[in-house]
């Protein structure tokens, strides 16, 4: 009954969960016909689904040949990331591997069979992935190879180096996510589905990646601590504790939340760039692909802001909330309304005694200026009394059914968490 009570408090979630489950997801994620693909591409899409159902769904919704280019781009970077994550590979072997990984794209027989990581299949069958890479147009190959090279060098740099300054935090996030945004943007332009400026403006593309990566790092504080990883910048957390792990101690919860709020404020500075970037997109499939993770991120930051639970467990947005965001974020005005909604939610939670309160208010003011609410926001949240009554009745009749959403659906709505 707890699930029912949650849904009764958010009737729009019920409605959108039903719409999503009963086929509404095809509006943002059309089904792809894999029967017409060659054996190699079918294998690549199978690996894509196995390594990330969420990304598979949005990638397969892209138009034309861009879909295959982004699929291969994702798998190449997944293979590179698997090398970086594999702690069984000695550093004297791993560093050269990361530096040279891009060259293996042109070596038909290269593969790595000694990984212990869960996604090792993309290394063990790298010949299939590299073959499909070489089947792409040269303009796509050049982008993927270049980004793979730059990311490998960056990953190697941070293998033995912790993130100290906020500048290094931006640099680390650039290597692991900003470069992805830059590479994707260059692929969008290369496909001619988007104007050349989308691929040329690397600052905006980088911000797209940094906003997502910083959100993940902020939210995953406790998980990273438990696994011995540290990605919060020392320059910030050292003002609140002697060790980053100290923030998880109950007696330090007040300063821990202040540190959290400062990092969220830092991440919010990327939102104006995100809105500018999205406003340039023309193709609907590209817009959906880019906008959905960004609105998931702002909703996640709103849930994390001033929230002690970040240091005690996992903070997630509701599945129904995620589905609502996915189905709403299909045009720039709707995205602006969503951004406005969540920064207002953060604004209402700013403690007057928080050391970062003035900076948080300032960045929210700049986001407000770019995303003043209009009719899209009203349409997203206005529900008639009849609708509300029907929704609550529907919840009472179908809450158990909805709680058994398919695994694929659950993984997709949680996709922004990976």
XYZ file of C-alpha atoms in Angstrom, residues 158 161-173 176 210-226 228-249 252-267 300-301 303-315 354 356:
87
model
C 43.742 10.275 -13.647
C 45.819 11.155 -9.525
C 42.986 12.268 -7.261
C 40.690 15.143 -8.099
C 42.010 18.048 -6.009
C 40.932 21.415 -7.391
C 37.635 22.401 -8.955
C 39.596 22.949 -12.170
C 40.754 19.320 -12.046
C 37.162 18.244 -11.333
C 36.119 19.956 -14.562
C 39.083 18.373 -16.337
C 38.255 14.862 -15.118
C 34.586 15.290 -16.056
C 35.003 10.975 -19.104
C 29.812 17.937 -17.394
C 26.283 18.561 -16.126
C 25.430 14.854 -16.361
C 28.735 13.647 -14.927
C 28.724 16.040 -11.987
C 25.147 15.016 -11.177
C 26.195 11.357 -11.101
C 29.258 12.090 -8.958
C 27.237 14.146 -6.477
C 24.460 11.593 -6.173
C 26.821 8.595 -5.947
C 28.850 9.863 -2.969
C 28.036 6.921 -0.694
C 28.302 4.227 -3.367
C 31.709 5.530 -4.425
C 32.868 5.661 -0.802
C 31.845 2.048 -0.249
C 36.884 3.055 -2.465
C 36.455 5.736 -5.140
C 36.653 9.492 -4.594
C 35.491 12.011 -7.180
C 34.401 14.990 -5.072
C 37.046 17.756 -5.424
C 39.318 18.114 -2.403
C 39.302 21.905 -2.777
C 35.621 21.879 -1.792
C 35.223 19.016 0.682
C 38.406 19.894 2.625
C 36.649 23.049 3.829
C 34.102 20.848 5.582
C 36.016 17.754 6.739
C 39.520 16.325 7.172
C 38.694 13.297 5.024
C 36.003 12.885 2.402
C 34.750 9.777 4.193
C 34.095 11.893 7.316
C 31.082 13.459 5.606
C 29.223 10.164 6.044
C 29.556 10.285 9.838
C 29.133 15.694 10.499
C 25.789 15.696 8.703
C 25.291 19.477 8.846
C 28.617 20.333 7.201
C 28.198 17.392 4.824
C 24.960 18.887 3.499
C 26.643 22.273 3.126
C 29.376 20.637 1.032
C 26.714 18.865 -1.022
C 24.893 22.144 -1.665
C 28.100 23.824 -2.824
C 28.762 21.090 -5.374
C 25.176 21.183 -6.636
C 25.532 24.947 -7.057
C 28.686 24.306 -9.088
C 26.817 21.859 -11.336
C 18.040 14.404 -9.535
C 19.873 17.510 -8.316
C 16.063 15.682 -5.062
C 19.630 15.733 -3.700
C 19.804 19.409 -2.731
C 19.976 19.928 1.040
C 19.121 16.240 1.449
C 20.880 14.276 4.218
C 19.860 11.029 2.514
C 22.728 11.434 0.015
C 25.067 10.431 2.873
C 22.865 7.594 4.124
C 21.613 5.760 1.064
C 20.457 6.235 -2.512
C 18.500 9.258 -3.721
C 24.085 27.870 3.991
C 26.719 28.852 -0.661
